[in-house]
mmCIF file of C-alpha atoms and ligand atoms in Angstrom:
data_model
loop_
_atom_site.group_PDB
_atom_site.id
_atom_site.type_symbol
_atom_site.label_atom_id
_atom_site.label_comp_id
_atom_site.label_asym_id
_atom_site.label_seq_id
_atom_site.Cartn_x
_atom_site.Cartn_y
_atom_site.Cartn_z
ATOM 1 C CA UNK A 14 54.341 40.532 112.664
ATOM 2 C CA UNK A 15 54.085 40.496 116.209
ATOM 3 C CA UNK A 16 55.829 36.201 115.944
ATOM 4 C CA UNK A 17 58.504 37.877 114.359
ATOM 5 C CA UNK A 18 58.648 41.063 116.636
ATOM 6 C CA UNK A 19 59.791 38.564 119.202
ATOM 7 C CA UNK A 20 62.445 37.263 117.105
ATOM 8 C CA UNK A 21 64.145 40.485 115.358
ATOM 9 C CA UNK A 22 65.638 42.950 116.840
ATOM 10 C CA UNK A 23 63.800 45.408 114.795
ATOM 11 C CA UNK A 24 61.248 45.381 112.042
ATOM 12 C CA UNK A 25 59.376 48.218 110.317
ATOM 13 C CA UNK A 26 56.437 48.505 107.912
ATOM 14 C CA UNK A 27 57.621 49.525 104.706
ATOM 15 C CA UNK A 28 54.335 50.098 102.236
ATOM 16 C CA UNK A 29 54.143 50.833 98.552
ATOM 17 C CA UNK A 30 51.229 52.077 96.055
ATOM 18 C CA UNK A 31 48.696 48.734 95.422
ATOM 19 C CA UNK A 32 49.608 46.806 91.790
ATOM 20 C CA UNK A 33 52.069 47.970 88.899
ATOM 21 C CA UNK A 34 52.255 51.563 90.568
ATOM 22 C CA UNK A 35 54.803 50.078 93.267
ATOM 23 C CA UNK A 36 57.602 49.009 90.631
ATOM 24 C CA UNK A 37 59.339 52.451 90.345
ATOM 25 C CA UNK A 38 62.793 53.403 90.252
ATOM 26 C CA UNK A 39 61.730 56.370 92.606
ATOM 27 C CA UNK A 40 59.753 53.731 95.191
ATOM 28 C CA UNK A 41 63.214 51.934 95.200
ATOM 29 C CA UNK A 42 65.109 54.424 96.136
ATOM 30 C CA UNK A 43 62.284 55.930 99.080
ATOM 31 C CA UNK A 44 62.709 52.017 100.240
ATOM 32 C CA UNK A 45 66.377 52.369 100.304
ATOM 33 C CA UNK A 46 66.453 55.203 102.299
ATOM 34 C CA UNK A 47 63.901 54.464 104.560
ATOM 35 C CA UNK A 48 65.642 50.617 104.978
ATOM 36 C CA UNK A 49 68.812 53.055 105.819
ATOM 37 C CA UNK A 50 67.061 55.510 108.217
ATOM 38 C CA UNK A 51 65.438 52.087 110.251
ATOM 39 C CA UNK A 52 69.439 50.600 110.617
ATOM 40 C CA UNK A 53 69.193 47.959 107.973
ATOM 41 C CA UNK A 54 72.354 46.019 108.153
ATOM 42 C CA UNK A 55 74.001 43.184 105.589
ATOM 43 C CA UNK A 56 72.033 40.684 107.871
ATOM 44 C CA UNK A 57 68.385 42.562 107.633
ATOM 45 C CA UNK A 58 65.823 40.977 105.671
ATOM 46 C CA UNK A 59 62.807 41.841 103.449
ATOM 47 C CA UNK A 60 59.834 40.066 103.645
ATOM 48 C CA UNK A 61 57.661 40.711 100.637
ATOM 49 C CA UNK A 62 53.895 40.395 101.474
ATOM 50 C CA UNK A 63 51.877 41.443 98.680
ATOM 51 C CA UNK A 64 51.173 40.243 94.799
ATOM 52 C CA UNK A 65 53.765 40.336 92.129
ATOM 53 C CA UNK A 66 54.378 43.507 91.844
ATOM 54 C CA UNK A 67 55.421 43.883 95.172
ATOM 55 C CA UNK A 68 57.517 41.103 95.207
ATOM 56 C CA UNK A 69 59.148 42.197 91.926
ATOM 57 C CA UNK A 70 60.408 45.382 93.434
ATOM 58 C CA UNK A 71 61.129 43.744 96.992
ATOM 59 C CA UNK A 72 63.008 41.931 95.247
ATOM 60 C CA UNK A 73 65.149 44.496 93.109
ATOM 61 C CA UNK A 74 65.665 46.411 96.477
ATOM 62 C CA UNK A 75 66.778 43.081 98.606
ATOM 63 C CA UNK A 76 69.302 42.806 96.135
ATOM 64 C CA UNK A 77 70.860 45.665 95.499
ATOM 65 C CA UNK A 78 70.610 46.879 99.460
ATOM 66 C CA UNK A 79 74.114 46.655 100.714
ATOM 67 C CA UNK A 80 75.040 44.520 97.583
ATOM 68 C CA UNK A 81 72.267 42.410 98.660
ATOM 69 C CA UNK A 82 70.467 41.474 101.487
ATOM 70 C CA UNK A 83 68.197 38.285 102.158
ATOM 71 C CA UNK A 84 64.273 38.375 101.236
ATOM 72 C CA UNK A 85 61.618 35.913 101.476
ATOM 73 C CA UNK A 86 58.640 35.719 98.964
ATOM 74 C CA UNK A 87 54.888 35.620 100.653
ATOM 75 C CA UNK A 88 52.463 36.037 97.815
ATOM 76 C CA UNK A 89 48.823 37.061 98.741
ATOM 77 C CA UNK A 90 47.735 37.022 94.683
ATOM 78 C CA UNK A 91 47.324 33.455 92.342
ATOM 79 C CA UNK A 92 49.804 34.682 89.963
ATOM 80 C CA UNK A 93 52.470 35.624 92.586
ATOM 81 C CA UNK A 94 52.332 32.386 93.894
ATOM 82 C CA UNK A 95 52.412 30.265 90.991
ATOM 83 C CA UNK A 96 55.254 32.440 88.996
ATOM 84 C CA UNK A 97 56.307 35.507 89.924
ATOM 85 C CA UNK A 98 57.526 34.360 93.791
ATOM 86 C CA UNK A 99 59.399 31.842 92.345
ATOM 87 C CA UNK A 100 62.570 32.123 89.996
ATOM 88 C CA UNK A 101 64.900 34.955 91.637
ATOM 89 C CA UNK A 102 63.727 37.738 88.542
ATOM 90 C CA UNK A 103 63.266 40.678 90.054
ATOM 91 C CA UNK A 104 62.562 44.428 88.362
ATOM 92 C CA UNK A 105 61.119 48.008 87.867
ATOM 93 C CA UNK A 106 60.307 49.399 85.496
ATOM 94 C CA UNK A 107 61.148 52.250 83.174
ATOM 95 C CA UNK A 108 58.204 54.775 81.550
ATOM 96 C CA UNK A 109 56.850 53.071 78.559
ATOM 97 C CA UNK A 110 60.166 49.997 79.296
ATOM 98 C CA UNK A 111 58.168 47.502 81.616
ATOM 99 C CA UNK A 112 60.227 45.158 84.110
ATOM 100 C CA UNK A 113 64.066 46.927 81.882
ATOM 101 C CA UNK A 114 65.578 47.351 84.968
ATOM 102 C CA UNK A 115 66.384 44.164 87.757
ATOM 103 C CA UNK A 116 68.400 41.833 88.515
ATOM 104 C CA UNK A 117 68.602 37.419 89.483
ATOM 105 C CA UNK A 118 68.118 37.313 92.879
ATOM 106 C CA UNK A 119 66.396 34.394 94.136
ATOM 107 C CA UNK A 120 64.343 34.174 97.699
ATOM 108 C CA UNK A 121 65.219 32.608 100.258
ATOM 109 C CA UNK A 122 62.082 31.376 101.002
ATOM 110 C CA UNK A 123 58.339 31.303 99.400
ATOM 111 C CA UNK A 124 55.372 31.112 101.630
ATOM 112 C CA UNK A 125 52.350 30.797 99.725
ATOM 113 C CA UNK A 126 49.240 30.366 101.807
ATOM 114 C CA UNK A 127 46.276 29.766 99.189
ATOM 115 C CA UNK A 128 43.988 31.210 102.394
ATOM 116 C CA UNK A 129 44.991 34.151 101.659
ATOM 117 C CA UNK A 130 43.084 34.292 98.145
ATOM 118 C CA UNK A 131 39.567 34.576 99.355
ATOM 119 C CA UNK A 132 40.137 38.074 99.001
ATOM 120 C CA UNK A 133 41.320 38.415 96.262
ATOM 121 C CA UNK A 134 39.073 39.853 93.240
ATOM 122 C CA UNK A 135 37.922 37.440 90.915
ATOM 123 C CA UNK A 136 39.667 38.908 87.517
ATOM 124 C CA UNK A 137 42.332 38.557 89.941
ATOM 125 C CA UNK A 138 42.347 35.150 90.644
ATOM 126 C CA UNK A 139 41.451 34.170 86.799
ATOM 127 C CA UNK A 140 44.496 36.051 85.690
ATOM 128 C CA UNK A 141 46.714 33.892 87.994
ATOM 129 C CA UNK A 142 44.534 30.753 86.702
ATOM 130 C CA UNK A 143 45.524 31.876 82.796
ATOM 131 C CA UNK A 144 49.457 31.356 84.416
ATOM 132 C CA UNK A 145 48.642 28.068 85.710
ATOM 133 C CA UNK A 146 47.155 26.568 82.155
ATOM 134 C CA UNK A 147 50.218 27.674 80.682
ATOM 135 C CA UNK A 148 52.584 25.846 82.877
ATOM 136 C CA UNK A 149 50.207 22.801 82.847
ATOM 137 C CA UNK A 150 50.387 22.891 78.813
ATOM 138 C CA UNK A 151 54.052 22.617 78.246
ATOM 139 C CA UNK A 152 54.994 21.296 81.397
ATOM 140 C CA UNK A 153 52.788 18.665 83.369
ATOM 141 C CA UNK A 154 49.569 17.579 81.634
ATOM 142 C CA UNK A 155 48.324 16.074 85.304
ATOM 143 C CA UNK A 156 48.113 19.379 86.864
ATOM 144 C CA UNK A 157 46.045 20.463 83.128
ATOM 145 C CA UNK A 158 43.525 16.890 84.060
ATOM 146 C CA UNK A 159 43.470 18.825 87.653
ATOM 147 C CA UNK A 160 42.465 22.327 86.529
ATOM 148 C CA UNK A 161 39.734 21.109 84.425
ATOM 149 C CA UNK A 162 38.427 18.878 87.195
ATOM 150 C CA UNK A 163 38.662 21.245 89.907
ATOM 151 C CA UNK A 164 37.497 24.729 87.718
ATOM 152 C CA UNK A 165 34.345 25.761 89.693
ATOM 153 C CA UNK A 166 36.262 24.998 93.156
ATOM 154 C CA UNK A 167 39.610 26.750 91.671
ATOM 155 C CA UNK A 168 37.445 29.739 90.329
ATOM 156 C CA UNK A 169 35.546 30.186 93.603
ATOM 157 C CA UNK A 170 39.087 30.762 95.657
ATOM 158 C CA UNK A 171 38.531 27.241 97.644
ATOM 159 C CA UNK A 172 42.010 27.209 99.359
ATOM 160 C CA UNK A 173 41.971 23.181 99.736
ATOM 161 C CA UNK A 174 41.414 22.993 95.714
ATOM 162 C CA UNK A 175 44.138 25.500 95.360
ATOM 163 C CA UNK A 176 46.627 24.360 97.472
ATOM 164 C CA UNK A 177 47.617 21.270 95.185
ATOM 165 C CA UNK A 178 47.250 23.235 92.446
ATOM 166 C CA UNK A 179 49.805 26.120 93.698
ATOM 167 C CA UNK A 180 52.373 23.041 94.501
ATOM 168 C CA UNK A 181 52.420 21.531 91.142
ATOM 169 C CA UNK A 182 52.640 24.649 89.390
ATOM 170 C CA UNK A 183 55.492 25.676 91.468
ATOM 171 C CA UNK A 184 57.324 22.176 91.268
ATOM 172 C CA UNK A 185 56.894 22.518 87.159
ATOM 173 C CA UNK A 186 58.152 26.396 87.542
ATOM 174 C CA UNK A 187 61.205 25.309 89.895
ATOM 175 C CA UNK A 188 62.339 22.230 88.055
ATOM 176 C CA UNK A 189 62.577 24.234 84.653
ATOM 177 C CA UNK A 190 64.029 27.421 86.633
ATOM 178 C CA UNK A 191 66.855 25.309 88.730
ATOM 179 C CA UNK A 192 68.156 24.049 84.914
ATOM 180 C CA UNK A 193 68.399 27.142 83.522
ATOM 181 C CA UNK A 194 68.196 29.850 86.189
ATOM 182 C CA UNK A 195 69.462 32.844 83.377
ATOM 183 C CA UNK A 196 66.493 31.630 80.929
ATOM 184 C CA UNK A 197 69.275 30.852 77.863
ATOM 185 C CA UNK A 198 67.341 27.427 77.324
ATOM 186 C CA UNK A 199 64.520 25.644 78.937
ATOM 187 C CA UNK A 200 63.543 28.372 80.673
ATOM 188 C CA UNK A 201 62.076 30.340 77.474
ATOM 189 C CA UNK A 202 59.556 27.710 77.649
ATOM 190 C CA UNK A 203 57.835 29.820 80.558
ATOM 191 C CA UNK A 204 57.369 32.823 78.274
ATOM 192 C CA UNK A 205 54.442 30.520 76.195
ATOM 193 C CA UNK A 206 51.902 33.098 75.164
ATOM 194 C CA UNK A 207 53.731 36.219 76.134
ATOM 195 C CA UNK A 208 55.603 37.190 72.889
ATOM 196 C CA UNK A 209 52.165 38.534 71.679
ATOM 197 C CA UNK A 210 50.639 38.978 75.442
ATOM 198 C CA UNK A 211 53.403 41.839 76.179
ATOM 199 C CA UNK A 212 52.759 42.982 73.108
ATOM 200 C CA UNK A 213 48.901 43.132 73.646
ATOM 201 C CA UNK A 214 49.715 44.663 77.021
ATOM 202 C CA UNK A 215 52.291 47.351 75.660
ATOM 203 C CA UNK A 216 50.087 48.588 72.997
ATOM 204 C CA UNK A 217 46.949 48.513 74.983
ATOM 205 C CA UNK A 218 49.031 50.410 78.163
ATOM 206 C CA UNK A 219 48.824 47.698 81.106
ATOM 207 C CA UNK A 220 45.227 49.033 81.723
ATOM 208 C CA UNK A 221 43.073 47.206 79.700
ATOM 209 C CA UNK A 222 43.788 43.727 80.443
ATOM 210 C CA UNK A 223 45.485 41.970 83.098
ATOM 211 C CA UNK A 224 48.850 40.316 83.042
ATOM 212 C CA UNK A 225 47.292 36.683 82.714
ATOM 213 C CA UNK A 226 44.588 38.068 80.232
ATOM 214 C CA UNK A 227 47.301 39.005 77.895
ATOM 215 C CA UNK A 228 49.046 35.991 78.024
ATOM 216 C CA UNK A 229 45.636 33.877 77.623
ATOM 217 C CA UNK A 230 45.410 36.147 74.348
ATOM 218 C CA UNK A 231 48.986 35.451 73.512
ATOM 219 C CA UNK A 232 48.518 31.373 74.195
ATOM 220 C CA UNK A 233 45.900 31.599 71.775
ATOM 221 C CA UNK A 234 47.774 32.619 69.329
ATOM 222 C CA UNK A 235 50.289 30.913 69.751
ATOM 223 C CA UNK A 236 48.498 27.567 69.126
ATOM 224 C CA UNK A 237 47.311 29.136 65.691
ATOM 225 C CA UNK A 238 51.135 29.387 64.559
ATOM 226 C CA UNK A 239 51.245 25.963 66.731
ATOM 227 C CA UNK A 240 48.575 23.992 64.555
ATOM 228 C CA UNK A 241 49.991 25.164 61.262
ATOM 229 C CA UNK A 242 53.435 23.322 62.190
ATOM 230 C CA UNK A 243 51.597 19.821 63.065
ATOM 231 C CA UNK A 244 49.628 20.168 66.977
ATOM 232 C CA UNK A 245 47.379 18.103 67.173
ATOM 233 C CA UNK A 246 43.794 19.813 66.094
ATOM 234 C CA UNK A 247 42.638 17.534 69.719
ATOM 235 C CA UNK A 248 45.381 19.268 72.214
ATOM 236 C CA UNK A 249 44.594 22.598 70.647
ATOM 237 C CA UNK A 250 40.858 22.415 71.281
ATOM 238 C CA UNK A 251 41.333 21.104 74.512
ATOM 239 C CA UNK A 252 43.846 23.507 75.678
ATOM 240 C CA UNK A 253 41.374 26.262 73.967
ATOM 241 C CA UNK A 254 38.652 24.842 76.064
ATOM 242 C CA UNK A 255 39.860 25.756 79.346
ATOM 243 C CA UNK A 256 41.045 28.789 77.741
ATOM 244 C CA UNK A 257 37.895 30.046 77.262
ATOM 245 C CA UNK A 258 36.950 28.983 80.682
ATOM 246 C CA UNK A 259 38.834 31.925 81.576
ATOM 247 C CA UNK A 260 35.803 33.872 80.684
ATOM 248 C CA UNK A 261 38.180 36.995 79.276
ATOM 249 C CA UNK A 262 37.160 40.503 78.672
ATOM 250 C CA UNK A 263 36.863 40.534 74.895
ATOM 251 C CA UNK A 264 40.255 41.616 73.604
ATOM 252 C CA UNK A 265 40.911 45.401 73.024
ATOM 253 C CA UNK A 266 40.643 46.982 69.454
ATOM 254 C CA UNK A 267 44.958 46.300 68.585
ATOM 255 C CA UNK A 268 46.234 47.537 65.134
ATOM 256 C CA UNK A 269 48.340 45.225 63.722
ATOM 257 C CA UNK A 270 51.118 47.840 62.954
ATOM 258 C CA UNK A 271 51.700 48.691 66.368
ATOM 259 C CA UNK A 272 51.524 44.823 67.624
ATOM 260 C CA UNK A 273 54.865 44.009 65.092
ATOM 261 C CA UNK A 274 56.560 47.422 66.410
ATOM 262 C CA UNK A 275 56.070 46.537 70.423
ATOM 263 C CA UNK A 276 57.161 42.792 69.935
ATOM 264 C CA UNK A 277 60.769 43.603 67.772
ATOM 265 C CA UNK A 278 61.073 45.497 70.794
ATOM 266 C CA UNK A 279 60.533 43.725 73.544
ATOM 267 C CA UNK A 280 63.731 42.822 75.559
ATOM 268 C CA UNK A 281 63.610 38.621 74.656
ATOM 269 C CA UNK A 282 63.208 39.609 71.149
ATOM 270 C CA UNK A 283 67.058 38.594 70.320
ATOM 271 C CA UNK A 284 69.244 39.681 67.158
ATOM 272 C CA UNK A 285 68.237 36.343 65.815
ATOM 273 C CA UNK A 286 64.348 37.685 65.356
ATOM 274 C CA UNK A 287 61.294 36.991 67.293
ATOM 275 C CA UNK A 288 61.000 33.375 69.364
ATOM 276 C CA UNK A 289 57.812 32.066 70.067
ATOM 277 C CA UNK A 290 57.098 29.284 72.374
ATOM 278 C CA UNK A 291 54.622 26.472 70.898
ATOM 279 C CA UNK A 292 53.401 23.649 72.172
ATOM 280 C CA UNK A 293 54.284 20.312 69.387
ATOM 281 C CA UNK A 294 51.827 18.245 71.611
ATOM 282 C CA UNK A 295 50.839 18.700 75.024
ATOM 283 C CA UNK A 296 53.393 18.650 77.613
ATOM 284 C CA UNK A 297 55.790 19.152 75.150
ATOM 285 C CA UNK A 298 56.803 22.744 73.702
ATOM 286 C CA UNK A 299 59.906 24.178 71.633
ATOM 287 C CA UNK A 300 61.166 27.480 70.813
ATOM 288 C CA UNK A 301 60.634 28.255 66.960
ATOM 289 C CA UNK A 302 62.168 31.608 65.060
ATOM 290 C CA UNK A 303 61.364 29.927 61.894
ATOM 291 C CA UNK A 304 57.642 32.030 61.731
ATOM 292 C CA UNK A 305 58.621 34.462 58.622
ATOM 293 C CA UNK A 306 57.016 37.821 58.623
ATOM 294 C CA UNK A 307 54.043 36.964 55.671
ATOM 295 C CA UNK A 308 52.576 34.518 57.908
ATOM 296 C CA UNK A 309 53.019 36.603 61.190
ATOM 297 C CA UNK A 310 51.222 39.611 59.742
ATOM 298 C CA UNK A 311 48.824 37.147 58.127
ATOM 299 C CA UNK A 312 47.867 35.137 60.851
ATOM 300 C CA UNK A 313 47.989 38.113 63.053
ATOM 301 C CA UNK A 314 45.478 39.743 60.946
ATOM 302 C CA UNK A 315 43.285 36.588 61.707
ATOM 303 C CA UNK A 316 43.352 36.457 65.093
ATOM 304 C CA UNK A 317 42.858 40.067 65.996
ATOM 305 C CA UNK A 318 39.389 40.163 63.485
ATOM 306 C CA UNK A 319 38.362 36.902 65.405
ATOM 307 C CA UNK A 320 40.458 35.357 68.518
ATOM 308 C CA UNK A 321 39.251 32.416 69.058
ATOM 309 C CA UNK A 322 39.071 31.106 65.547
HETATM 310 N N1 NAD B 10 59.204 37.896 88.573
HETATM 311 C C1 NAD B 10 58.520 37.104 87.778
HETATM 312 O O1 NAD B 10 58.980 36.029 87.388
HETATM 313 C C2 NAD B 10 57.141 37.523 87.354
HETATM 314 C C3 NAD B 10 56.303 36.611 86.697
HETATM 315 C C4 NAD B 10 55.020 37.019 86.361
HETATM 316 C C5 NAD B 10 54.590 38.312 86.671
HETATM 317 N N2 NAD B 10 55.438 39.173 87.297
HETATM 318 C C6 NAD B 10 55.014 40.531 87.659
HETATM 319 O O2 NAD B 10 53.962 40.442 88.607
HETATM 320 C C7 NAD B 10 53.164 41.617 88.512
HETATM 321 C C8 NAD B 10 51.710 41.238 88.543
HETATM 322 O O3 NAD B 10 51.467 40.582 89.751
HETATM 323 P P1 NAD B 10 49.976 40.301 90.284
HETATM 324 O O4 NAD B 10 49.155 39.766 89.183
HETATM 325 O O5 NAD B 10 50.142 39.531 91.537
HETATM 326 O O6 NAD B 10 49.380 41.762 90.521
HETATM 327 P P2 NAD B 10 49.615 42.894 91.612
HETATM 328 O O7 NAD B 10 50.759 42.608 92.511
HETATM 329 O O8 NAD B 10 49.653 44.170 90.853
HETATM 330 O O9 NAD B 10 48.299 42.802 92.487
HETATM 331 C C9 NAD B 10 47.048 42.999 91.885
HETATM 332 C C10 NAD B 10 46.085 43.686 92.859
HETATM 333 O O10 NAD B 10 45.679 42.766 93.858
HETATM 334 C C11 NAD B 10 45.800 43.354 95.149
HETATM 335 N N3 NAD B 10 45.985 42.236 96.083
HETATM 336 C C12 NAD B 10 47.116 41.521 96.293
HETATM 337 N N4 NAD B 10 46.847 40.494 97.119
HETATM 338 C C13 NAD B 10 45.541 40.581 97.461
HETATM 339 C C14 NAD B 10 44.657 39.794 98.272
HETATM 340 N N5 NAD B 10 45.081 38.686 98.875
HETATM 341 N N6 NAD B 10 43.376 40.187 98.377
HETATM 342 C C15 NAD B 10 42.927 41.284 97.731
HETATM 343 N N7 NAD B 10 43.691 42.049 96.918
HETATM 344 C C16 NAD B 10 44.983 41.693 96.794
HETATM 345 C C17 NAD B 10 46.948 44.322 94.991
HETATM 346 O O11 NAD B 10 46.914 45.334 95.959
HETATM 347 C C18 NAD B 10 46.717 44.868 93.577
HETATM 348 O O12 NAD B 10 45.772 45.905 93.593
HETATM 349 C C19 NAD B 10 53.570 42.321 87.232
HETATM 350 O O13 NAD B 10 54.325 43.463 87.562
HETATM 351 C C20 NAD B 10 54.446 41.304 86.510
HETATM 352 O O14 NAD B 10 55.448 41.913 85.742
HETATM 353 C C21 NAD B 10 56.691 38.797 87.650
#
């Protein structure tokens, strides 16, 4: 802050509530205000310094402020810098409606210094690790090669291992993002493991597991429905091996029944019916509708008495 004090002609402070707590309509609007009570013109700029969630709603405020005002992206947590910084989705969220309310607007820069993650708790840093594995799946089996190589130095926040890590996942994330920046294609394929992670995390109320916990869940799943239409029983093992290097809480006590309710209504659940992401081999995934509701609740069933079957 004090490089840029010499720089701008003013700059203020502006902090929010630590994790999910921050993304709130009524945070937006205190930000709003308080950008408007400190002079914030078209040409101010946010600079979002925190983990997703703040860059999520630093986001949602840069661009509505004014119609829109610059921001620039400086993620202190894994998972903010290998996915949420990156991709212009910004949002708040509703009670009991998580991320309904945002808006495209892309940063105009990312700074993502992997020093910064030697403070970060440990669950923390795993949860961001869950992102990269599911990038590396469908996207770029080198970076998958990397993570397993690297594990102990990713898992023990060394910011040399990281750093090459962070750029790969980002280069998968942008190349997919700049082809389809709405998500009406390609972009789907970044949702792998979160039709039943959001679920896990809507029915289990965001406190029992973190973001990239739920999605490891949801990944494993996914490669059950995955194997039944043809991948290979070798990439499923192997991408369930460094899965379970995750070392994840065990998975909350879900009933079925309220699962099937929270995914029909999750907002990229389309009239069409539920899409899940699956990998066909690794490096290569598709969107499939085609899994009928027998052999959802069946194989649902499955996985919630034993996960990792
Ligand atoms: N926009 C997108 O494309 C996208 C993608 C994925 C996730 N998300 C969103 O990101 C959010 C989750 O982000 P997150 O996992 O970064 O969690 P978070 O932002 O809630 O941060 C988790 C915790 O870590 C703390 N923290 C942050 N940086 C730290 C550091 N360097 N050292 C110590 N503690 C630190 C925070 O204060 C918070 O308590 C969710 O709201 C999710 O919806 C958005």
């Amino acid at each position: 802050m004090d490089g840029l004090a010499e720089r701008a002609a003013r700059w203020r402070w502006l902090t929010v509530a630590s994790g999910e707590a921050a993304k709130e309509m009524a945070t937006a609007e205190g930000l709003w205000q308080r950008l408007l009570a400190a002079g914030g013109k078209r040409d101010s700029r946010i600079l979002a310094l925190g983990g997703g969630s703040v860059g999520d709603l630093a986001g949602f405020v840069a661009g509505c402020f004014l119609r829109g005002v610059e921001y620039a992206q400086l993620p202190t947590t894994l998972l903010a810098q290998v996915d949420a910084a990156v991709g212009g989705k910004t949002a708040v969220n509703l009670p009991g409606a998580k991320n309904s309310v945002g808006l495209f607007h892309h940063p105009a820069l990312v700074v993502a210094d992997t020093g910064c993650l030697s403070t970060l708790p440990r669950r923390e840093l795993r949860s961001g690790l869950a992102e990269v594995i599911k990038m590396a799946a469908l996207l770029d089996t080198r970076l998958l090669g990397q993570v397993e190589r690297r594990w102990d130095r990713l898992v023990a926040a060394d910011p040399e291992a990281l750093a090459p890590v962070v750029a790969a996942a980002v280069r998968a994330k942008a190349t997919v993002v700049v082809a389809d920046p709405t998500e009406a294609g390609e972009r789907r394929l970044l949702n792998f493991g979160h039709t039943l992670g959001h679920a896990i995390e809507t029915v289990s109320g965001y406190r029992r597991l973190r973001h990239g916990e739920a999605v490891a869940y949801g990944m494993l799943f996914a490669l059950r429905l995955a194997r039944a239409r043809g991948l290979p029983a070798r990439d499923a093992d192997r991408l369930r091996a460094v899965i379970r290097r995750l070392d994840l809480p065990p998975l909350p006590k879900l009933a079925r029944a309220g699962l099937l309710a929270a995914m029909a209504r999750d907002k990229k659940t389309r009239e069409a019916g539920l899409a899940w992401v699956l990998p066909e081999s690794l490096g290569r995934g598709r969107i499939v509708s085609d899994v009928g509701a027998a052999e959802l609740r069946r194989q649902l069933s499955a996985f919630l008495a034993d996960p990792w079957a």
